[in-house]
DNA sequence: GGTAGTATATACAATATAGAATATTATAGG
DNA sequence: CCTATAATATTCTATATTGTATATACTACC
């Protein structure tokens, strides 16, 4: 659902076509969103139907596929604020597929479980290190908006929580607490 | 994707029909999974097509809608282990819609942002308290498998991380660091 | 200068999701 | 005992998601 918010939010700056949206999203939000490019075109069509955006031009460079340029409408501005407030207010509950695996884990041999948990711990440590390096690098770039720090921290605190929990789980499993 | 694992995992115990699966999932996994009942029937059909489960009977009580009982096959057992290992090994990256809202937050008035953040902090504190109470209550129940503790803790550590991060964000916003 | 790979740009089809619709039976409250 | 509500059990439809297909243009390297 946040694709719509992203599209409207970016179109508030200036008119864009689908591919441009895809590029901006990948470059500026790629680290903390998962928006498939197919969803962008779907959402654009939907938003156009609803009168939240409108095609203002169709351009073509050489014999490249032509592109449709969209502009946000007044209705779109309203929808943007509506979606923003909704996301901003609604508490989101996260679910972890890993918990499902954990629930059935007695189906796997003890040694395999231990080995994989150790692998997860290592992977989380690496991810955390990578994130922190990336964050420092971004911190120095002047074009990165201040709010990016908060978004980085968000990932960081959850990665850390996940790491600690996994280490804890590893110890419990090693002690044979889940036979 | 974890619906398939859940279905196969539960069918390993004994043959079940769709509604029974729905009940077990709601009762035993409702707190930490989000599996819509529509997805259960879809997955059952799919798994049957693939030969992972098979209908072994169709029963009917009175004039109630009849129910189809499914049994796991050998192929299903293999698929179960395959899915379990995949979930168990694959690191899962979580994305937070809230980050998208945060990215566009300058579109909302400062006071509203502050008020809503305070609301979120309160909500997270309540959720945490509720979870801890629920966990204590479950801890005493004998039929709850030991692994349930780990799953509870998983939610708890992430809720705590989210709470701390939100409080931190609130302070930064209050200090006017994101104008 | 040929060619392998990447970038541009969207349409479309396959798959997945989630809730509404349906129809019967049990239950609880006045 | 009557009625509103919840429980039983699934099918079906509307909607959303995601990647594949398509076709041209650029670019880097041997």
PDB file of N, CA and C in Angstrom, chain A residues 40-120:
ATOM      1  N   UNK A  40       4.694  -0.363  -9.482  1.00  0.00           N
ATOM      2  CA  UNK A  40       4.642   1.067  -9.773  1.00  0.00           C
ATOM      3  C   UNK A  40       3.655   1.330 -10.908  1.00  0.00           C
ATOM      4  N   UNK A  41       3.758   0.545 -11.973  1.00  0.00           N
ATOM      5  CA  UNK A  41       2.877   0.757 -13.123  1.00  0.00           C
ATOM      6  C   UNK A  41       1.430   0.442 -12.756  1.00  0.00           C
ATOM      7  N   UNK A  42       1.244  -0.591 -11.967  1.00  0.00           N
ATOM      8  CA  UNK A  42      -0.105  -0.927 -11.505  1.00  0.00           C
ATOM      9  C   UNK A  42      -0.694   0.232 -10.708  1.00  0.00           C
ATOM     10  N   UNK A  43       0.097   0.728  -9.773  1.00  0.00           N
ATOM     11  CA  UNK A  43      -0.384   1.810  -8.913  1.00  0.00           C
ATOM     12  C   UNK A  43      -0.660   3.076  -9.731  1.00  0.00           C
ATOM     13  N   UNK A  44       0.187   3.352 -10.699  1.00  0.00           N
ATOM     14  CA  UNK A  44      -0.021   4.538 -11.548  1.00  0.00           C
ATOM     15  C   UNK A  44      -1.363   4.440 -12.284  1.00  0.00           C
ATOM     16  N   UNK A  45      -1.626   3.278 -12.868  1.00  0.00           N
ATOM     17  CA  UNK A  45      -2.906   3.064 -13.563  1.00  0.00           C
ATOM     18  C   UNK A  45      -4.072   3.292 -12.616  1.00  0.00           C
ATOM     19  N   UNK A  46      -3.958   2.686 -11.438  1.00  0.00           N
ATOM     20  CA  UNK A  46      -5.015   2.771 -10.439  1.00  0.00           C
ATOM     21  C   UNK A  46      -5.242   4.232 -10.024  1.00  0.00           C
ATOM     22  N   UNK A  47      -4.165   4.907  -9.728  1.00  0.00           N
ATOM     23  CA  UNK A  47      -4.252   6.298  -9.288  1.00  0.00           C
ATOM     24  C   UNK A  47      -4.840   7.175 -10.391  1.00  0.00           C
ATOM     25  N   UNK A  48      -4.505   6.860 -11.631  1.00  0.00           N
ATOM     26  CA  UNK A  48      -5.039   7.620 -12.760  1.00  0.00           C
ATOM     27  C   UNK A  48      -6.550   7.410 -12.874  1.00  0.00           C
ATOM     28  N   UNK A  49      -6.963   6.154 -12.737  1.00  0.00           N
ATOM     29  CA  UNK A  49      -8.390   5.813 -12.747  1.00  0.00           C
ATOM     30  C   UNK A  49      -9.157   6.624 -11.706  1.00  0.00           C
ATOM     31  N   UNK A  50      -8.551   6.720 -10.528  1.00  0.00           N
ATOM     32  CA  UNK A  50      -9.202   7.387  -9.407  1.00  0.00           C
ATOM     33  C   UNK A  50      -9.080   8.908  -9.472  1.00  0.00           C
ATOM     34  N   UNK A  51      -8.363   9.382 -10.478  1.00  0.00           N
ATOM     35  CA  UNK A  51      -8.223  10.821 -10.624  1.00  0.00           C
ATOM     36  C   UNK A  51      -7.218  11.452  -9.675  1.00  0.00           C
ATOM     37  N   UNK A  52      -6.330  10.640  -9.121  1.00  0.00           N
ATOM     38  CA  UNK A  52      -5.311  11.176  -8.219  1.00  0.00           C
ATOM     39  C   UNK A  52      -4.083  11.669  -8.987  1.00  0.00           C
ATOM     40  N   UNK A  53      -3.868  11.100 -10.160  1.00  0.00           N
ATOM     41  CA  UNK A  53      -2.799  11.574 -11.049  1.00  0.00           C
ATOM     42  C   UNK A  53      -3.373  11.629 -12.464  1.00  0.00           C
ATOM     43  N   UNK A  54      -2.718  12.404 -13.332  1.00  0.00           N
ATOM     44  CA  UNK A  54      -3.164  12.406 -14.734  1.00  0.00           C
ATOM     45  C   UNK A  54      -1.975  12.448 -15.681  1.00  0.00           C
ATOM     46  N   UNK A  55      -2.132  11.770 -16.810  1.00  0.00           N
ATOM     47  CA  UNK A  55      -1.116  11.805 -17.852  1.00  0.00           C
ATOM     48  C   UNK A  55      -1.127  13.187 -18.474  1.00  0.00           C
ATOM     49  N   UNK A  56       0.022  13.854 -18.436  1.00  0.00           N
ATOM     50  CA  UNK A  56       0.037  15.176 -19.067  1.00  0.00           C
ATOM     51  C   UNK A  56       0.801  15.162 -20.379  1.00  0.00           C
ATOM     52  N   UNK A  57       1.521  14.089 -20.659  1.00  0.00           N
ATOM     53  CA  UNK A  57       2.252  14.037 -21.927  1.00  0.00           C
ATOM     54  C   UNK A  57       2.744  12.624 -22.204  1.00  0.00           C
ATOM     55  N   UNK A  58       3.016  12.348 -23.443  1.00  0.00           N
ATOM     56  CA  UNK A  58       3.676  11.111 -23.841  1.00  0.00           C
ATOM     57  C   UNK A  58       4.867  11.493 -24.703  1.00  0.00           C
ATOM     58  N   UNK A  59       6.046  11.150 -24.218  1.00  0.00           N
ATOM     59  CA  UNK A  59       7.272  11.516 -24.927  1.00  0.00           C
ATOM     60  C   UNK A  59       7.920  10.285 -25.518  1.00  0.00           C
ATOM     61  N   UNK A  60       8.841  10.527 -26.441  1.00  0.00           N
ATOM     62  CA  UNK A  60       9.609   9.419 -27.009  1.00  0.00           C
ATOM     63  C   UNK A  60      10.978   9.928 -27.441  1.00  0.00           C
ATOM     64  N   UNK A  61      12.006   9.203 -27.055  1.00  0.00           N
ATOM     65  CA  UNK A  61      13.359   9.555 -27.491  1.00  0.00           C
ATOM     66  C   UNK A  61      13.788   8.552 -28.541  1.00  0.00           C
ATOM     67  N   UNK A  62      13.964   9.009 -29.774  1.00  0.00           N
ATOM     68  CA  UNK A  62      14.339   8.102 -30.864  1.00  0.00           C
ATOM     69  C   UNK A  62      13.290   7.021 -31.028  1.00  0.00           C
ATOM     70  N   UNK A  63      13.718   5.784 -31.099  1.00  0.00           N
ATOM     71  CA  UNK A  63      12.762   4.688 -31.231  1.00  0.00           C
ATOM     72  C   UNK A  63      12.609   3.912 -29.927  1.00  0.00           C
ATOM     73  N   UNK A  64      13.063   4.530 -28.847  1.00  0.00           N
ATOM     74  CA  UNK A  64      12.857   3.935 -27.526  1.00  0.00           C
ATOM     75  C   UNK A  64      11.362   3.797 -27.245  1.00  0.00           C
ATOM     76  N   UNK A  65      11.008   2.903 -26.344  1.00  0.00           N
ATOM     77  CA  UNK A  65       9.599   2.841 -25.945  1.00  0.00           C
ATOM     78  C   UNK A  65       9.156   4.196 -25.402  1.00  0.00           C
ATOM     79  N   UNK A  66       7.972   4.619 -25.806  1.00  0.00           N
ATOM     80  CA  UNK A  66       7.509   5.937 -25.372  1.00  0.00           C
ATOM     81  C   UNK A  66       7.151   5.905 -23.894  1.00  0.00           C
ATOM     82  N   UNK A  67       7.173   7.069 -23.278  1.00  0.00           N
ATOM     83  CA  UNK A  67       6.916   7.137 -21.849  1.00  0.00           C
ATOM     84  C   UNK A  67       5.815   8.143 -21.540  1.00  0.00           C
ATOM     85  N   UNK A  68       5.061   7.823 -20.513  1.00  0.00           N
ATOM     86  CA  UNK A  68       3.903   8.631 -20.145  1.00  0.00           C
ATOM     87  C   UNK A  68       4.228   9.419 -18.896  1.00  0.00           C
ATOM     88  N   UNK A  69       4.040  10.711 -18.970  1.00  0.00           N
ATOM     89  CA  UNK A  69       4.386  11.563 -17.842  1.00  0.00           C
ATOM     90  C   UNK A  69       3.144  11.890 -17.026  1.00  0.00           C
ATOM     91  N   UNK A  70       3.255  11.663 -15.720  1.00  0.00           N
ATOM     92  CA  UNK A  70       2.120  11.834 -14.815  1.00  0.00           C
ATOM     93  C   UNK A  70       2.330  13.035 -13.906  1.00  0.00           C
ATOM     94  N   UNK A  71       1.194  13.684 -13.630  1.00  0.00           N
ATOM     95  CA  UNK A  71       1.191  14.836 -12.739  1.00  0.00           C
ATOM     96  C   UNK A  71       0.191  14.558 -11.622  1.00  0.00           C
ATOM     97  N   UNK A  72       0.489  15.047 -10.428  1.00  0.00           N
ATOM     98  CA  UNK A  72      -0.451  14.849  -9.323  1.00  0.00           C
ATOM     99  C   UNK A  72      -1.599  15.850  -9.459  1.00  0.00           C
ATOM    100  N   UNK A  73      -2.805  15.444  -9.067  1.00  0.00           N
ATOM    101  CA  UNK A  73      -3.962  16.336  -9.109  1.00  0.00           C
ATOM    102  C   UNK A  73      -4.282  16.809  -7.691  1.00  0.00           C
ATOM    103  N   UNK A  74      -5.272  17.664  -7.586  1.00  0.00           N
ATOM    104  CA  UNK A  74      -5.703  18.139  -6.264  1.00  0.00           C
ATOM    105  C   UNK A  74      -6.190  16.949  -5.423  1.00  0.00           C
ATOM    106  N   UNK A  75      -6.963  16.095  -6.073  1.00  0.00           N
ATOM    107  CA  UNK A  75      -7.451  14.886  -5.415  1.00  0.00           C
ATOM    108  C   UNK A  75      -6.287  14.018  -4.953  1.00  0.00           C
ATOM    109  N   UNK A  76      -5.240  14.013  -5.752  1.00  0.00           N
ATOM    110  CA  UNK A  76      -4.045  13.258  -5.398  1.00  0.00           C
ATOM    111  C   UNK A  76      -3.350  13.819  -4.170  1.00  0.00           C
ATOM    112  N   UNK A  77      -3.313  15.149  -4.080  1.00  0.00           N
ATOM    113  CA  UNK A  77      -2.711  15.799  -2.903  1.00  0.00           C
ATOM    114  C   UNK A  77      -3.468  15.386  -1.646  1.00  0.00           C
ATOM    115  N   UNK A  78      -4.792  15.380  -1.754  1.00  0.00           N
ATOM    116  CA  UNK A  78      -5.612  14.973  -0.612  1.00  0.00           C
ATOM    117  C   UNK A  78      -5.335  13.519  -0.245  1.00  0.00           C
ATOM    118  N   UNK A  79      -5.309  12.688  -1.266  1.00  0.00           N
ATOM    119  CA  UNK A  79      -5.057  11.263  -1.032  1.00  0.00           C
ATOM    120  C   UNK A  79      -3.678  11.063  -0.406  1.00  0.00           C
ATOM    121  N   UNK A  80      -2.709  11.834  -0.863  1.00  0.00           N
ATOM    122  CA  UNK A  80      -1.363  11.762  -0.276  1.00  0.00           C
ATOM    123  C   UNK A  80      -1.403  12.008   1.227  1.00  0.00           C
ATOM    124  N   UNK A  81      -2.049  13.105   1.608  1.00  0.00           N
ATOM    125  CA  UNK A  81      -2.116  13.429   3.038  1.00  0.00           C
ATOM    126  C   UNK A  81      -2.892  12.374   3.813  1.00  0.00           C
ATOM    127  N   UNK A  82      -3.941  11.878   3.178  1.00  0.00           N
ATOM    128  CA  UNK A  82      -4.746  10.837   3.821  1.00  0.00           C
ATOM    129  C   UNK A  82      -3.907   9.583   4.080  1.00  0.00           C
ATOM    130  N   UNK A  83      -3.214   9.128   3.043  1.00  0.00           N
ATOM    131  CA  UNK A  83      -2.368   7.928   3.172  1.00  0.00           C
ATOM    132  C   UNK A  83      -1.247   8.147   4.180  1.00  0.00           C
ATOM    133  N   UNK A  84      -0.659   9.344   4.125  1.00  0.00           N
ATOM    134  CA  UNK A  84       0.445   9.651   5.029  1.00  0.00           C
ATOM    135  C   UNK A  84      -0.010   9.585   6.481  1.00  0.00           C
ATOM    136  N   UNK A  85      -1.141  10.221   6.759  1.00  0.00           N
ATOM    137  CA  UNK A  85      -1.662  10.202   8.133  1.00  0.00           C
ATOM    138  C   UNK A  85      -2.006   8.783   8.558  1.00  0.00           C
ATOM    139  N   UNK A  86      -2.567   8.022   7.627  1.00  0.00           N
ATOM    140  CA  UNK A  86      -2.955   6.652   7.948  1.00  0.00           C
ATOM    141  C   UNK A  86      -1.729   5.826   8.338  1.00  0.00           C
ATOM    142  N   UNK A  87      -0.709   5.869   7.484  1.00  0.00           N
ATOM    143  CA  UNK A  87       0.526   5.132   7.771  1.00  0.00           C
ATOM    144  C   UNK A  87       1.154   5.619   9.055  1.00  0.00           C
ATOM    145  N   UNK A  88       1.138   6.912   9.242  1.00  0.00           N
ATOM    146  CA  UNK A  88       1.800   7.539  10.367  1.00  0.00           C
ATOM    147  C   UNK A  88       1.134   7.184  11.685  1.00  0.00           C
ATOM    148  N   UNK A  89      -0.186   6.986  11.617  1.00  0.00           N
ATOM    149  CA  UNK A  89      -0.945   6.696  12.829  1.00  0.00           C
ATOM    150  C   UNK A  89      -1.033   5.204  13.118  1.00  0.00           C
ATOM    151  N   UNK A  90      -1.213   4.403  12.076  1.00  0.00           N
ATOM    152  CA  UNK A  90      -1.496   2.987  12.270  1.00  0.00           C
ATOM    153  C   UNK A  90      -0.268   2.251  12.801  1.00  0.00           C
ATOM    154  N   UNK A  91      -0.422   1.596  13.971  1.00  0.00           N
ATOM    155  CA  UNK A  91       0.685   0.783  14.446  1.00  0.00           C
ATOM    156  C   UNK A  91       0.809  -0.439  13.545  1.00  0.00           C
ATOM    157  N   UNK A  92       2.009  -0.747  13.100  1.00  0.00           N
ATOM    158  CA  UNK A  92       2.133  -1.913  12.225  1.00  0.00           C
ATOM    159  C   UNK A  92       2.735  -3.087  12.971  1.00  0.00           C
ATOM    160  N   UNK A  93       2.066  -4.199  12.890  1.00  0.00           N
ATOM    161  CA  UNK A  93       2.526  -5.423  13.534  1.00  0.00           C
ATOM    162  C   UNK A  93       3.354  -6.187  12.526  1.00  0.00           C
ATOM    163  N   UNK A  94       4.580  -6.530  12.900  1.00  0.00           N
ATOM    164  CA  UNK A  94       5.447  -7.285  12.006  1.00  0.00           C
ATOM    165  C   UNK A  94       5.332  -8.772  12.326  1.00  0.00           C
ATOM    166  N   UNK A  95       5.360  -9.579  11.301  1.00  0.00           N
ATOM    167  CA  UNK A  95       5.371 -11.026  11.493  1.00  0.00           C
ATOM    168  C   UNK A  95       6.649 -11.604  10.920  1.00  0.00           C
ATOM    169  N   UNK A  96       7.146 -12.633  11.573  1.00  0.00           N
ATOM    170  CA  UNK A  96       8.414 -13.218  11.177  1.00  0.00           C
ATOM    171  C   UNK A  96       8.214 -14.653  10.711  1.00  0.00           C
ATOM    172  N   UNK A  97       8.470 -14.873   9.435  1.00  0.00           N
ATOM    173  CA  UNK A  97       8.362 -16.223   8.889  1.00  0.00           C
ATOM    174  C   UNK A  97       9.248 -17.194   9.663  1.00  0.00           C
ATOM    175  N   UNK A  98      10.332 -16.644  10.167  1.00  0.00           N
ATOM    176  CA  UNK A  98      11.264 -17.481  10.905  1.00  0.00           C
ATOM    177  C   UNK A  98      10.587 -18.161  12.103  1.00  0.00           C
ATOM    178  N   UNK A  99       9.628 -17.487  12.708  1.00  0.00           N
ATOM    179  CA  UNK A  99       8.899 -18.071  13.840  1.00  0.00           C
ATOM    180  C   UNK A  99       8.165 -19.340  13.424  1.00  0.00           C
ATOM    181  N   UNK A 100       7.665 -19.353  12.210  1.00  0.00           N
ATOM    182  CA  UNK A 100       6.974 -20.543  11.720  1.00  0.00           C
ATOM    183  C   UNK A 100       7.962 -21.697  11.612  1.00  0.00           C
ATOM    184  N   UNK A 101       9.138 -21.402  11.064  1.00  0.00           N
ATOM    185  CA  UNK A 101      10.176 -22.426  10.976  1.00  0.00           C
ATOM    186  C   UNK A 101      10.527 -22.925  12.376  1.00  0.00           C
ATOM    187  N   UNK A 102      10.660 -21.994  13.298  1.00  0.00           N
ATOM    188  CA  UNK A 102      11.001 -22.322  14.674  1.00  0.00           C
ATOM    189  C   UNK A 102       9.963 -23.264  15.292  1.00  0.00           C
ATOM    190  N   UNK A 103       8.716 -23.006  14.976  1.00  0.00           N
ATOM    191  CA  UNK A 103       7.621 -23.801  15.525  1.00  0.00           C
ATOM    192  C   UNK A 103       7.753 -25.281  15.142  1.00  0.00           C
ATOM    193  N   UNK A 104       8.292 -25.513  13.947  1.00  0.00           N
ATOM    194  CA  UNK A 104       8.394 -26.894  13.451  1.00  0.00           C
ATOM    195  C   UNK A 104       9.812 -27.439  13.536  1.00  0.00           C
ATOM    196  N   UNK A 105      10.655 -26.763  14.290  1.00  0.00           N
ATOM    197  CA  UNK A 105      12.080 -27.031  14.184  1.00  0.00           C
ATOM    198  C   UNK A 105      12.482 -28.410  14.680  1.00  0.00           C
ATOM    199  N   UNK A 106      11.651 -29.025  15.514  1.00  0.00           N
ATOM    200  CA  UNK A 106      11.992 -30.364  15.993  1.00  0.00           C
ATOM    201  C   UNK A 106      12.063 -31.380  14.852  1.00  0.00           C
ATOM    202  N   UNK A 107      11.588 -30.996  13.672  1.00  0.00           N
ATOM    203  CA  UNK A 107      11.660 -31.905  12.519  1.00  0.00           C
ATOM    204  C   UNK A 107      13.063 -31.987  11.933  1.00  0.00           C
ATOM    205  N   UNK A 108      13.952 -31.069  12.335  1.00  0.00           N
ATOM    206  CA  UNK A 108      15.325 -31.091  11.814  1.00  0.00           C
ATOM    207  C   UNK A 108      16.288 -31.606  12.880  1.00  0.00           C
ATOM    208  N   UNK A 109      17.369 -32.265  12.454  1.00  0.00           N
ATOM    209  CA  UNK A 109      18.346 -32.794  13.419  1.00  0.00           C
ATOM    210  C   UNK A 109      19.048 -31.683  14.196  1.00  0.00           C
ATOM    211  N   UNK A 110      19.304 -31.954  15.466  1.00  0.00           N
ATOM    212  CA  UNK A 110      19.897 -30.992  16.392  1.00  0.00           C
ATOM    213  C   UNK A 110      21.133 -30.307  15.817  1.00  0.00           C
ATOM    214  N   UNK A 111      22.047 -31.093  15.252  1.00  0.00           N
ATOM    215  CA  UNK A 111      23.309 -30.530  14.779  1.00  0.00           C
ATOM    216  C   UNK A 111      23.091 -29.531  13.645  1.00  0.00           C
ATOM    217  N   UNK A 112      22.152 -29.872  12.753  1.00  0.00           N
ATOM    218  CA  UNK A 112      21.846 -28.982  11.635  1.00  0.00           C
ATOM    219  C   UNK A 112      21.275 -27.665  12.152  1.00  0.00           C
ATOM    220  N   UNK A 113      20.400 -27.775  13.129  1.00  0.00           N
ATOM    221  CA  UNK A 113      19.790 -26.576  13.711  1.00  0.00           C
ATOM    222  C   UNK A 113      20.872 -25.673  14.295  1.00  0.00           C
ATOM    223  N   UNK A 114      21.763 -26.257  15.047  1.00  0.00           N
ATOM    224  CA  UNK A 114      22.850 -25.487  15.652  1.00  0.00           C
ATOM    225  C   UNK A 114      23.709 -24.810  14.598  1.00  0.00           C
ATOM    226  N   UNK A 115      24.088 -25.576  13.597  1.00  0.00           N
ATOM    227  CA  UNK A 115      24.964 -25.046  12.551  1.00  0.00           C
ATOM    228  C   UNK A 115      24.291 -23.870  11.841  1.00  0.00           C
ATOM    229  N   UNK A 116      23.023 -24.030  11.518  1.00  0.00           N
ATOM    230  CA  UNK A 116      22.341 -22.965  10.796  1.00  0.00           C
ATOM    231  C   UNK A 116      22.171 -21.729  11.665  1.00  0.00           C
ATOM    232  N   UNK A 117      21.893 -21.940  12.955  1.00  0.00           N
ATOM    233  CA  UNK A 117      21.765 -20.792  13.857  1.00  0.00           C
ATOM    234  C   UNK A 117      23.074 -20.017  13.926  1.00  0.00           C
ATOM    235  N   UNK A 118      24.190 -20.758  13.987  1.00  0.00           N
ATOM    236  CA  UNK A 118      25.488 -20.079  14.001  1.00  0.00           C
ATOM    237  C   UNK A 118      25.665 -19.274  12.722  1.00  0.00           C
ATOM    238  N   UNK A 119      25.233 -19.846  11.619  1.00  0.00           N
ATOM    239  CA  UNK A 119      25.305 -19.134  10.344  1.00  0.00           C
ATOM    240  C   UNK A 119      24.468 -17.864  10.370  1.00  0.00           C
ATOM    241  N   UNK A 120      23.299 -17.954  10.976  1.00  0.00           N
ATOM    242  CA  UNK A 120      22.429 -16.769  11.054  1.00  0.00           C
ATOM    243  C   UNK A 120      23.075 -15.670  11.889  1.00  0.00           C
TER     244      UNK A 120
END
